[in-house]
Short mmCIF file of C-alpha atoms in Angstrom, two decimals:
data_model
loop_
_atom_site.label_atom_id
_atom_site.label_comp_id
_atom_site.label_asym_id
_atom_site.label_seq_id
_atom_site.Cartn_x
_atom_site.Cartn_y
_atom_site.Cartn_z
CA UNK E 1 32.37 -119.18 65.79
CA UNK E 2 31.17 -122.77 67.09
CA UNK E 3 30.72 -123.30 70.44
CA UNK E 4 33.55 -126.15 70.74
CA UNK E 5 36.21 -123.16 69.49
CA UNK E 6 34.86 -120.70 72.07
CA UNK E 7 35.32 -123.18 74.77
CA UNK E 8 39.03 -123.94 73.56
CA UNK E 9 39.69 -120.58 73.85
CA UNK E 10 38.20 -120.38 76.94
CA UNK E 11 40.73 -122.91 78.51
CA UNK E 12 43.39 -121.06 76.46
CA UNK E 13 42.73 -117.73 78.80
CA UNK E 14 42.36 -120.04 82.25
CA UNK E 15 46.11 -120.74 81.51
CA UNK E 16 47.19 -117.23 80.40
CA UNK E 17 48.03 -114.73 82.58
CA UNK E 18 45.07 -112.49 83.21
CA UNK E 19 46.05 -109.01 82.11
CA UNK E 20 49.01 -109.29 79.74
CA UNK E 21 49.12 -105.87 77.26
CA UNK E 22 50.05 -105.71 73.85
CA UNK E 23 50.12 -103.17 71.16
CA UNK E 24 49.55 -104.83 68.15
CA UNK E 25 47.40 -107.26 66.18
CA UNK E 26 50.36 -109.81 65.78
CA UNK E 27 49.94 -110.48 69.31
CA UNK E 28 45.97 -110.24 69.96
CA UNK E 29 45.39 -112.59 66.62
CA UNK E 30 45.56 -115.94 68.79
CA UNK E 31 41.46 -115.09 69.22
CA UNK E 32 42.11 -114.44 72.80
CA UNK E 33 39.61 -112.52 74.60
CA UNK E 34 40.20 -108.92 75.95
CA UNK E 35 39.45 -105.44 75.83
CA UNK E 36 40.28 -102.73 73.43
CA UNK E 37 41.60 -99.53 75.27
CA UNK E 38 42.58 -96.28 74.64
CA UNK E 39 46.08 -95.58 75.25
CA UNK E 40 45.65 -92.57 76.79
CA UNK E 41 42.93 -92.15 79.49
CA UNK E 42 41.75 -89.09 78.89
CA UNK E 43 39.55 -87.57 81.05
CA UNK E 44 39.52 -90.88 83.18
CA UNK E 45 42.70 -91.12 84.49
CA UNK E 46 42.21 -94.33 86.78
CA UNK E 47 40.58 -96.45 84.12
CA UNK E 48 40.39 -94.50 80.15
CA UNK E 49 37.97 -95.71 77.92
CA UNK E 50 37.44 -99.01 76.23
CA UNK E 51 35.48 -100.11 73.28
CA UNK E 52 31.98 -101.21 74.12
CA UNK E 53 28.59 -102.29 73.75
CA UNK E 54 25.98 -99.72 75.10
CA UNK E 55 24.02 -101.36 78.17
CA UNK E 56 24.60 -103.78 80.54
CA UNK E 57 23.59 -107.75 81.02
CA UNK E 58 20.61 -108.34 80.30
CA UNK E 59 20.05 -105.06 78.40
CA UNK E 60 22.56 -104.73 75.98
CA UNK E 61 21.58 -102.69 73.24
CA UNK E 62 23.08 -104.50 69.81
CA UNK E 63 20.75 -102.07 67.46
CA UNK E 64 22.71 -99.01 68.44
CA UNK E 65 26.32 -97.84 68.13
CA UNK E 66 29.15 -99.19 69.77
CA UNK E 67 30.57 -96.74 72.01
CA UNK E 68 33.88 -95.63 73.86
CA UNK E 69 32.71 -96.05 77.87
CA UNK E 70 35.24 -96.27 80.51
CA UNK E 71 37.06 -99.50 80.87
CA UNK E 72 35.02 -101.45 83.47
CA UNK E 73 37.12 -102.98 86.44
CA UNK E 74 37.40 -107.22 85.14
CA UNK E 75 36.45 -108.35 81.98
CA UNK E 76 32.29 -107.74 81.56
CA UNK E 77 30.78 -109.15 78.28
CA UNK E 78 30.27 -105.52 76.94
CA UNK E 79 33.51 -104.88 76.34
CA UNK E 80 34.93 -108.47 75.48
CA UNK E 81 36.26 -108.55 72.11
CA UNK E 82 38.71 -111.05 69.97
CA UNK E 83 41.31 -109.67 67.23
CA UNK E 84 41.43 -112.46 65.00
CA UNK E 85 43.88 -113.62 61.98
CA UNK E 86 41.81 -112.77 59.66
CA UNK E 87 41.40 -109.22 60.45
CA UNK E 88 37.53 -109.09 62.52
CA UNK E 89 36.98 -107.79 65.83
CA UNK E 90 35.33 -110.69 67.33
CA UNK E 91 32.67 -110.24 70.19
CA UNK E 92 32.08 -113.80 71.62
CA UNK E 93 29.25 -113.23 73.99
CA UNK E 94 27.30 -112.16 70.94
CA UNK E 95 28.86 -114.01 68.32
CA UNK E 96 29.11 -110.81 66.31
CA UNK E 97 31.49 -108.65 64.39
CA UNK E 98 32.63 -104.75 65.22
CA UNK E 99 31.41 -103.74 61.47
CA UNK E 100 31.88 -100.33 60.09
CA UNK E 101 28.44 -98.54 59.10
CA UNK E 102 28.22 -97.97 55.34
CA UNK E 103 25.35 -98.31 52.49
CA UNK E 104 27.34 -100.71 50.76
CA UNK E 105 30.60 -101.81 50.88
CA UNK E 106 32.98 -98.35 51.82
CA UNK E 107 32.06 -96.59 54.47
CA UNK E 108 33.09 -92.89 55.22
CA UNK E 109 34.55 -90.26 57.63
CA UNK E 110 32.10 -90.22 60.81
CA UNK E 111 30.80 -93.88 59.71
CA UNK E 112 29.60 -95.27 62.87
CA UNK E 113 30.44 -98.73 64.14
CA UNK E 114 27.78 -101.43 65.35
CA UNK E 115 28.31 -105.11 66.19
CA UNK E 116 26.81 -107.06 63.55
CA UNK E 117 26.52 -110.89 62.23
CA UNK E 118 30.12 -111.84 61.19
CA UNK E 119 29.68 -112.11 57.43
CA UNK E 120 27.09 -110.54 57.14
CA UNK E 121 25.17 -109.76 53.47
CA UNK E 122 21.69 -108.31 53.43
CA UNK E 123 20.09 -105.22 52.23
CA UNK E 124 21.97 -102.07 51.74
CA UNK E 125 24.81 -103.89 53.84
CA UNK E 126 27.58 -106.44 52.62
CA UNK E 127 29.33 -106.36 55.95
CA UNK E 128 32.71 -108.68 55.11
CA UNK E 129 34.32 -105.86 53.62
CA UNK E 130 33.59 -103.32 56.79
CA UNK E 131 34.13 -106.41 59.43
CA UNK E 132 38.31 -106.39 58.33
CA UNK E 133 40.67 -103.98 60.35
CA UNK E 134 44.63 -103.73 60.17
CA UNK E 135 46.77 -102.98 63.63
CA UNK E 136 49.72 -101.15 63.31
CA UNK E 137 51.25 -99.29 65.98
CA UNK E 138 48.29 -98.93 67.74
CA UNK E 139 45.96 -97.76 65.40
CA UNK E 140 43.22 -99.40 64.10
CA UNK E 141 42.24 -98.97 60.38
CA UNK E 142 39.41 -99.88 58.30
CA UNK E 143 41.31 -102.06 55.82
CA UNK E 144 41.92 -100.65 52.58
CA UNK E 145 41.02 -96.82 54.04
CA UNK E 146 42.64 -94.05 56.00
CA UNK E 147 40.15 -94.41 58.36
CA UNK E 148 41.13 -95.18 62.05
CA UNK E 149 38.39 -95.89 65.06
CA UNK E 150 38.62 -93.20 66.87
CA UNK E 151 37.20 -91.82 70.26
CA UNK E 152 35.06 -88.94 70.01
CA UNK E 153 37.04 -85.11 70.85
CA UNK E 154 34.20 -85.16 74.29
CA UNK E 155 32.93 -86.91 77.31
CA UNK E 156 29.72 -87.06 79.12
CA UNK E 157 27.99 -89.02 81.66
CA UNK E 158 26.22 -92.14 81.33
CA UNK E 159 22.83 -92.88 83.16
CA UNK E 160 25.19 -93.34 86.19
CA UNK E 161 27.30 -89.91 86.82
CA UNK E 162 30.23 -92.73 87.71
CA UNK E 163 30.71 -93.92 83.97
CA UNK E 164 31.83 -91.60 80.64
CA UNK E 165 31.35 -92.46 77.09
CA UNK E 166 32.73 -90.63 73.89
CA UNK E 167 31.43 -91.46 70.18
CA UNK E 168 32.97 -93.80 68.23
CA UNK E 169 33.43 -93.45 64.68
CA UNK E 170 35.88 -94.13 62.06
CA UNK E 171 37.89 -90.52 61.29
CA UNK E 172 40.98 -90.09 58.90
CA UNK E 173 44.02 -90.88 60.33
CA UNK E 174 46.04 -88.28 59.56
CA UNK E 175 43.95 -85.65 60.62
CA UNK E 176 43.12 -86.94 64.37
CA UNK E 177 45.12 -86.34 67.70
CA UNK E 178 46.79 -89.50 68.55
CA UNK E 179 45.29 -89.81 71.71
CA UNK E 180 42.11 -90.67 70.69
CA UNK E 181 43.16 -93.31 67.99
CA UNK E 182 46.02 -95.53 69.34
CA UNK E 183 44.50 -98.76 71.04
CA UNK E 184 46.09 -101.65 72.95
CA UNK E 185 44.88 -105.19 73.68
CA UNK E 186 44.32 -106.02 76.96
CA UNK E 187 43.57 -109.40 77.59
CA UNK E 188 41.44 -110.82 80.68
CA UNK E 189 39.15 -113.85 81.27
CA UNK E 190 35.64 -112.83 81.02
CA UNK E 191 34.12 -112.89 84.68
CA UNK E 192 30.61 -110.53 84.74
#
């Protein structure tokens, strides 16, 4: 995205309300900037987990896998993400795409999930096809696949024993508990 539409969206969210929820992608596709959280919390019942980018500012870690981590209090940059129109998972502060992890252009059950260049075509990777995502009643699905991002079945501490993460991988559908594939859009203004 250009700079000029990140700042429009930027005054967009200044006259939102801060923390409206929604449950599908009809209502996140404006591009405004949130978080993507588990319905259910889990094993972290005052905050659940949210989709996210392993490390914090400065050290963010965009060569490894994104992660389920417990939803930060405010919006941090690690965890800011746009559902756009067009079906991506946008992440603004990195200008990056959520991208399923596949040798070409399908990826599997268990395929991990990394934030890569929107677009992106290069060896062994032709990401366009793995960047695109359908929302329907709270699941998220690798278009044209069963294949839901899921949250991973356990917990464990991070390098602080005050924050969780769980795996995140796509899984079939059908064949995972609820819980740890329905998602909602929570929007914010990003502040850390």
């Amino acid at each position: 995205m250009k700079k000029s539409v990140i700042t429009a969206l930027i005054a967009v969210l200044m006259t939102s309300s801060a923390y409206a929820q929604y449950d599908t992608a009809k209502e996140t596709a404006s591009g405004t900037v949130g978080n993507i959280k588990l319905k259910s919390n889990l094993d972290r019942p005052s905050d659940g987990f949210c989709i996210d980018v392993i490390g914090f500012s400065p050290y963010e870690r965009l060569d490894l896998p994104l992660i389920a981590h417990n939803c930060k209090s405010g919006l941090y940059k690690d965890q800011a993400m746009s559902v756009l129109n067009n079906g991506q998972i946008y992440l603004p502060a990195y200008d990056k795409c959520v991208t399923a992890i596949a040798p070409h252009t399908r990826a599997l059950p268990g395929s991990s999930l990394m934030a890569r260049d929107c677009g992106e075509h290069s060896n062994f990777l032709q990401a366009a096809p793995l960047q695109l995502f359908n929302w329907l009643n709270g699941r998220i699905t690798l278009r044209n696949s069963d294949l839901c991002i899921t949250a991973g079945e356990r917990s464990d501490q991070t390098s602080s024993s005050l924050h969780r993460w769980r795996a995140l991988t796509l899984q079939i559908c059908n064949n995972t508990p609820s819980e740890r594939i329905e998602w909602q859009f929570v929007a914010g203004i990003i502040d850390k």
